[in-house]
Every structure is written in C-alpha cells, then in structure tokens.
PDB file of C-alpha atoms in Angstrom:
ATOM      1  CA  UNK A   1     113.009  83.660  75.881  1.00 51.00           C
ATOM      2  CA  UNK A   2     114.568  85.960  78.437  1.00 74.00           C
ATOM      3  CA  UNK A   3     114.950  84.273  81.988  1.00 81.00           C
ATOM      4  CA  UNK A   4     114.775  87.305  83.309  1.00 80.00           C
ATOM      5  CA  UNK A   5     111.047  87.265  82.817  1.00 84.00           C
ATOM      6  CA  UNK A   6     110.740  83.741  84.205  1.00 88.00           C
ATOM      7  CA  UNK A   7     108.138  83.164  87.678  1.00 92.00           C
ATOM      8  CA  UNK A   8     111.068  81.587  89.356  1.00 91.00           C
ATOM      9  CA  UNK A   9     113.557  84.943  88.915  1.00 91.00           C
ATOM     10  CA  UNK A  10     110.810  87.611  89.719  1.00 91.00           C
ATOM     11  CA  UNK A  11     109.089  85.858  92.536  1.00 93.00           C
ATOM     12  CA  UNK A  12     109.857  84.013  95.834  1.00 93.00           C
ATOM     13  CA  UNK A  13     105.849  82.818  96.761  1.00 94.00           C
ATOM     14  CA  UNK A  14     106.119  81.807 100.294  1.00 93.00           C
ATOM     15  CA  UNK A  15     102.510  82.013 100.447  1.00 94.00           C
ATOM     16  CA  UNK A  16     101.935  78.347 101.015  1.00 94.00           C
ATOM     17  CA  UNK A  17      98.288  77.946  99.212  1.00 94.00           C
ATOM     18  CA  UNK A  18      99.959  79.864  96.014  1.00 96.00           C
ATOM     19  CA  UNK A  19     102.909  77.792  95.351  1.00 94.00           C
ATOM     20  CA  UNK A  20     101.769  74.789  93.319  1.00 93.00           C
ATOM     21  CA  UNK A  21     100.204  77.414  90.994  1.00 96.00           C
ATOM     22  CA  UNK A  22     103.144  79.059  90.657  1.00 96.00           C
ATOM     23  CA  UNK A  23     104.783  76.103  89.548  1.00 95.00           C
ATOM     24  CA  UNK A  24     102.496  74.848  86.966  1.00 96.00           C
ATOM     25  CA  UNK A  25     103.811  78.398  84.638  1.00 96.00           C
ATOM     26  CA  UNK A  26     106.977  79.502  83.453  1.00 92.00           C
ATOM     27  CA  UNK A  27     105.711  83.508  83.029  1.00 89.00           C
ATOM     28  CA  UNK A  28     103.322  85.290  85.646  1.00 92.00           C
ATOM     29  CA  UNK A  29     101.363  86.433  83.140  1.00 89.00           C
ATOM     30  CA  UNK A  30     100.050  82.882  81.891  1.00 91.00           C
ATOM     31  CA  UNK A  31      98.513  82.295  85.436  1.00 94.00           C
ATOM     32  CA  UNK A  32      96.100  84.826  84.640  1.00 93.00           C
ATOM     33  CA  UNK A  33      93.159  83.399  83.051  1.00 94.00           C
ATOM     34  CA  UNK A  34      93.486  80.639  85.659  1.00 97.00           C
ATOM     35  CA  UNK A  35      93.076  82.923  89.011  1.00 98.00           C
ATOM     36  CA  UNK A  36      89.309  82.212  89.032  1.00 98.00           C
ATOM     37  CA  UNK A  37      89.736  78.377  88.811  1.00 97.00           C
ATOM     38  CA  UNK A  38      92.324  78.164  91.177  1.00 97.00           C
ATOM     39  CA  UNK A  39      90.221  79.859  93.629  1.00 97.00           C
ATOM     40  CA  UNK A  40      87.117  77.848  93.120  1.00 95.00           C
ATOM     41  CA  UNK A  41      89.908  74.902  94.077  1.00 95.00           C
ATOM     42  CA  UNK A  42      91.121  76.366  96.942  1.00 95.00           C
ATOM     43  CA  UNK A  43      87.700  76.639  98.556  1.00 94.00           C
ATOM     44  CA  UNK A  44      86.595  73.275  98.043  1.00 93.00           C
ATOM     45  CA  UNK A  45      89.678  72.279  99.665  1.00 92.00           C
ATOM     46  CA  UNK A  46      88.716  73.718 103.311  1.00 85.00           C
ATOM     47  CA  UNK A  47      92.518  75.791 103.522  1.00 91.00           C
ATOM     48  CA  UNK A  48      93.061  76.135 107.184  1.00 92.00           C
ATOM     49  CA  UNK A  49      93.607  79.291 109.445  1.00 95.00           C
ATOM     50  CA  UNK A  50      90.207  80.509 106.866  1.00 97.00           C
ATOM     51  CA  UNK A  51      86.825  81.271 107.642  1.00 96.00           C
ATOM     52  CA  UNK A  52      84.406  81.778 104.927  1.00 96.00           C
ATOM     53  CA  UNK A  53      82.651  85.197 105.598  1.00 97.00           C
ATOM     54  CA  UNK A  54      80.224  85.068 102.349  1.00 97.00           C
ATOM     55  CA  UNK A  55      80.103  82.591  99.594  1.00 97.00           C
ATOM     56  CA  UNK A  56      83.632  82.668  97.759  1.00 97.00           C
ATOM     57  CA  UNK A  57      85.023  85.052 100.082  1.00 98.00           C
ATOM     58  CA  UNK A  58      87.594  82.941 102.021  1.00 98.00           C
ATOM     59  CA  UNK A  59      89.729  85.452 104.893  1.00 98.00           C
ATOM     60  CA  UNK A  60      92.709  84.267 107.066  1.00 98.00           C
ATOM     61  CA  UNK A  61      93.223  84.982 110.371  1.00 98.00           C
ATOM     62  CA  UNK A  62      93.261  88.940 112.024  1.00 99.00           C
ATOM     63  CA  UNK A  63      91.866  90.579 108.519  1.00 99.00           C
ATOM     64  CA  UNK A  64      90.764  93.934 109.183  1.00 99.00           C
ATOM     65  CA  UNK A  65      87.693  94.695 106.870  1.00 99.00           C
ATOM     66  CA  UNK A  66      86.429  98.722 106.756  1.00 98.00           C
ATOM     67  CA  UNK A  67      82.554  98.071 106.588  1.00 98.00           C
ATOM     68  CA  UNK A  68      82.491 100.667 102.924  1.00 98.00           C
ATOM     69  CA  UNK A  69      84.952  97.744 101.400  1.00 98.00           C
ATOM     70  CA  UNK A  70      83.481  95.659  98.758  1.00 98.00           C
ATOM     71  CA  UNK A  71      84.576  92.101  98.134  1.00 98.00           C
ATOM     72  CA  UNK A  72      83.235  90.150  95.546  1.00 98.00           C
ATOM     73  CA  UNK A  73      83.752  86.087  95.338  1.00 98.00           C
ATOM     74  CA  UNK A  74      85.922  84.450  94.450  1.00 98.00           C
ATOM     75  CA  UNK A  75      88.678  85.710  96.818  1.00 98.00           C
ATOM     76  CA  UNK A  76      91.020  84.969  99.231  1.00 98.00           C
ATOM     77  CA  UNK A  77      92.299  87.058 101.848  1.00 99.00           C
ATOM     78  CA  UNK A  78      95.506  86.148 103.264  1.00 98.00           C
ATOM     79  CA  UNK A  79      96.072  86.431 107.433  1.00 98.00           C
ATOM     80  CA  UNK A  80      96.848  89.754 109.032  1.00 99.00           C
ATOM     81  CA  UNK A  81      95.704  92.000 105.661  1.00 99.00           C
ATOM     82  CA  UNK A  82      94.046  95.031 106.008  1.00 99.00           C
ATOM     83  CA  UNK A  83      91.199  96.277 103.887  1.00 99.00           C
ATOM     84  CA  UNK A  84      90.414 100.203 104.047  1.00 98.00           C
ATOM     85  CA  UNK A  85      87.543 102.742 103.768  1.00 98.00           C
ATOM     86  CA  UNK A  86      85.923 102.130  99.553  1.00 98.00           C
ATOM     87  CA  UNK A  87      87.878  99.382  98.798  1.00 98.00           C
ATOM     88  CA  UNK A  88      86.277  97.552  95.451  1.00 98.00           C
ATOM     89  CA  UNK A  89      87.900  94.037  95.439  1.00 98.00           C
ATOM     90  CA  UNK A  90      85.606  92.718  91.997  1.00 97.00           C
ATOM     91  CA  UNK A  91      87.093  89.129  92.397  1.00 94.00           C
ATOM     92  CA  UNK A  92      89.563  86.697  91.156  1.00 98.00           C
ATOM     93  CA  UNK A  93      91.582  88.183  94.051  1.00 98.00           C
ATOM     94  CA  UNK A  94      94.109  85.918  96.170  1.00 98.00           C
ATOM     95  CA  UNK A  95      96.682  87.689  98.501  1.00 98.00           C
ATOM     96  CA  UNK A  96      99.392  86.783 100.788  1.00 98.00           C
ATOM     97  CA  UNK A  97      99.667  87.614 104.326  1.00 98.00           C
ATOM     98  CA  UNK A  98     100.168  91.316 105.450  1.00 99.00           C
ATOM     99  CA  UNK A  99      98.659  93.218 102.912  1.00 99.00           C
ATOM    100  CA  UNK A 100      97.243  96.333 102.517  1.00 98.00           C
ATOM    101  CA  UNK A 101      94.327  97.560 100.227  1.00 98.00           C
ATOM    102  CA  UNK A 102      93.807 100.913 100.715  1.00 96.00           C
ATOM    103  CA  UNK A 103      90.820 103.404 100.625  1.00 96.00           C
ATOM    104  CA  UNK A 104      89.639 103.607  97.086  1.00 96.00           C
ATOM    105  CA  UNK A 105      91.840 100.989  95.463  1.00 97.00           C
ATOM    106  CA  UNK A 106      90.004  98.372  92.995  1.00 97.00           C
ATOM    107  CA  UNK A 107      91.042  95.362  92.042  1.00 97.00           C
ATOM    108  CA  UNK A 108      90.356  92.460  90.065  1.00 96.00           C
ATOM    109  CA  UNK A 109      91.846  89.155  88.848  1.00 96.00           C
ATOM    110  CA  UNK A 110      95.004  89.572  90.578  1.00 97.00           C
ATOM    111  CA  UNK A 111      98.024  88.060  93.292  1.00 98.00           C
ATOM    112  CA  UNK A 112      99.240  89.726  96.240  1.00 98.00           C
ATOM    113  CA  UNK A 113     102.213  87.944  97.499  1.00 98.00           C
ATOM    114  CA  UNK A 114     102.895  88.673 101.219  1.00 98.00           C
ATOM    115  CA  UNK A 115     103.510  92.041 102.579  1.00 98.00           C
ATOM    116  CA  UNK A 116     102.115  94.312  99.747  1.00 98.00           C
ATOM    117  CA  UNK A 117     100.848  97.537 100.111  1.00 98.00           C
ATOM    118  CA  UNK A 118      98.343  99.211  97.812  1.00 97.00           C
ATOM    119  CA  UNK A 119      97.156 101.314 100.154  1.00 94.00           C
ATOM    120  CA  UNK A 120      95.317 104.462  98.437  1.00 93.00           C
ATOM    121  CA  UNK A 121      93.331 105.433  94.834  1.00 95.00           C
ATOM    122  CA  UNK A 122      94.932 102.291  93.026  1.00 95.00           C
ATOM    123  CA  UNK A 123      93.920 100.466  90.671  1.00 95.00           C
ATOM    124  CA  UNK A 124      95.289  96.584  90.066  1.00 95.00           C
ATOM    125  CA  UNK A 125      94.115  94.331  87.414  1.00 93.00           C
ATOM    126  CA  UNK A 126      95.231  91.122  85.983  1.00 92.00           C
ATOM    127  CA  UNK A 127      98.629  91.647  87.695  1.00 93.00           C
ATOM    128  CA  UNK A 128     101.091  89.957  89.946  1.00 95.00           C
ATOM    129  CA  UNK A 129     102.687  91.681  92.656  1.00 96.00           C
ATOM    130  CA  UNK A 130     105.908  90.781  94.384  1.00 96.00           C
ATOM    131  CA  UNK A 131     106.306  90.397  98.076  1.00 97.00           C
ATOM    132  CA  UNK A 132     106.242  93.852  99.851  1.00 98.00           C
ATOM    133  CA  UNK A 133     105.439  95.425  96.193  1.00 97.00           C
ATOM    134  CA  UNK A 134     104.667  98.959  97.530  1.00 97.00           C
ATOM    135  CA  UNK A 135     102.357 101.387  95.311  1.00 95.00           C
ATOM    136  CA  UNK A 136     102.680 105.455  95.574  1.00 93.00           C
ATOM    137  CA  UNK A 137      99.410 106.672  95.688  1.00 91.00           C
ATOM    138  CA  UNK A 138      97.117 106.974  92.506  1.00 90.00           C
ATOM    139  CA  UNK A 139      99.449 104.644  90.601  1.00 89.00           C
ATOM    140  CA  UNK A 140      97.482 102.061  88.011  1.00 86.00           C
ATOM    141  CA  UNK A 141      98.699  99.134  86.750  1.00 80.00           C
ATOM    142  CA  UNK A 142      96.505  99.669  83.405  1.00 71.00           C
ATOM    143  CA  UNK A 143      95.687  96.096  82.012  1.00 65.00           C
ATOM    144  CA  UNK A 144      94.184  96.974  78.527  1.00 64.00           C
ATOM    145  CA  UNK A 145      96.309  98.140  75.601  1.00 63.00           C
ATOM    146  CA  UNK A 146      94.270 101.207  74.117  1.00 69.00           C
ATOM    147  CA  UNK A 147      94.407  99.187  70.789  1.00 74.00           C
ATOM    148  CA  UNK A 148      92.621  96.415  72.784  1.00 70.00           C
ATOM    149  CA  UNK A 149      94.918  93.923  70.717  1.00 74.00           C
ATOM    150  CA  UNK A 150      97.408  90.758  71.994  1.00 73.00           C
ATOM    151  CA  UNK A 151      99.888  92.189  74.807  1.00 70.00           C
ATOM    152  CA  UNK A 152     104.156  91.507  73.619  1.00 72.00           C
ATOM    153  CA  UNK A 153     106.342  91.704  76.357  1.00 70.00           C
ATOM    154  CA  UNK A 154     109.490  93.735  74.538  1.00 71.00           C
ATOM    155  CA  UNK A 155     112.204  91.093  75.384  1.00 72.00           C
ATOM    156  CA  UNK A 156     114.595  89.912  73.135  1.00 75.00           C
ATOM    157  CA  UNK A 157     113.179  88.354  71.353  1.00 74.00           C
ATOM    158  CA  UNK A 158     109.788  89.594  71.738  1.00 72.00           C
ATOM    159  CA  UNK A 159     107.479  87.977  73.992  1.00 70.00           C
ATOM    160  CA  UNK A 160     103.408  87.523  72.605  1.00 71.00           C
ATOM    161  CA  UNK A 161     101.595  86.391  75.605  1.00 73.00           C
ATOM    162  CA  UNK A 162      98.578  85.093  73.905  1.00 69.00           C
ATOM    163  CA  UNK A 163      96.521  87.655  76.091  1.00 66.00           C
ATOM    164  CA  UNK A 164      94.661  91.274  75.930  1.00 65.00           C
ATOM    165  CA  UNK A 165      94.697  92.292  79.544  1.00 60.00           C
ATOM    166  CA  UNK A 166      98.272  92.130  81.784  1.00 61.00           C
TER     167      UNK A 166
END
C-alpha cells in the first residue's frame, strides 16, 4: 500500500490526549468508527486542563462558546478553540488546541488537530484534519459516496477501506 497514505506521513498529532490513538492505525481513515469509543475513554479518564460543561462535553482551557452553538456529547474541545454564531457540533468530535468552528459549520465524527480553522458554512464529517488545515468558506468534505457503497482510496494499488462514510 502507498506510504504516502500512511497516519505517520500525513500527520504530526502533537495533541497529547490524541496520540496513542493515532498509533494504534496505520490509515486515518480506520480510526473512524472508533472516535466515539475513544471519547467515552477519554472522559472516564479525568484529562486535565478540562472541565466538563454538560455530560460528554469535555472543553479545555479559554474555549470561546457563541451561546447559538450546538454541541452534542461525546466531544472534546481542545484549549484556546473558538466556537461561532450556529455552530452544529452532532458529536464524536475531538479537536486540538486553537481551533476554529465557524458560524454555520456542522460537524460530526471527526479530528481537529491543533490550529484548524473551519471557520464559516462548512460541513466536516468522518474526516481528519491536519494541523492548521484551513477551509475556504462553504467547502464540504462530503462523507457519503452517492452510490452509498464501500469507499477505495485510488492508490496504487487501490485502497478498499472497509467503510461507507470518509
């Protein structure tokens, strides 16, 4: 399989409650059906510099929360991240430190490494961003093939992930 595709080439997670899951998979997109697990995990294990602000809803240190955001649980909300006006944040969310989630952007079963900026009419599901990722405004990351069938990464050789959604 192409090592360009591997976790270890396309990320650098400094985020320090994110890198044993990063190391237990070779490809980002097999830590996907295991956000929500890892989550319930992490807030068992009391992560420090957290406070829990509803059940499941774990947020560091200096988050800035608009009042119209939504947050469902699980989620965790890395230190210094901003949250803006209409935010939807549906769970299965973890993010880094330093990110922004802008007015009207939804998202759902995904990683924010540190620094990333989604900050208006986005949409981000079952994805992995990079650290200080940056999304123009109105961009999707679309995680449903219209044919609703198994997701191949185009490599060479071809890649079937073993998954719908990516």
């Amino acid at each position: 399989m192409s090592d360009s595709l591997k976790i270890n080439n396309l990320f650098e997670c400094n985020v320090p409650y994110l890198k044993d899951f990063f190391n237990n998979f070779e490809f980002p997109w097999e830590m996907l059906p295991y956000i929500k697990d890892y989550i319930k995990e992490l807030l068992k294990s009391n992560l420090d510099g957290f406070t829990e602000i509803s059940q499941g809803v774990l947020v560091g240190e200096n988050v800035k929360i608009h009042p119209s955001a939504v947050i469902e649980a699980p989620a965790i909300i890395g230190a210094n991240t901003e949250i803006r006006p209409g935010a939807f944040i549906r769970g299965n969310v973890i993010t880094g430190k330093g990110c922004v989630i802008g007015n009207s952007t939804e998202l759902k079963n995904s990683i924010l490494l540190d620094g990333v900026q989604i900050p208006h009419y986005n949409y981000v599901g079952d994805s992995v961003l990079g650290n200080n990722a940056h999304m123009g405004a109105g961009a999707v990351c679309s995680n449903l093939k219209s044919d609703k069938k198994e997701i191949t990464i185009h490599a060479n050789p071809p890649i079937k992930t073993g998954i719908r959604k990516i």
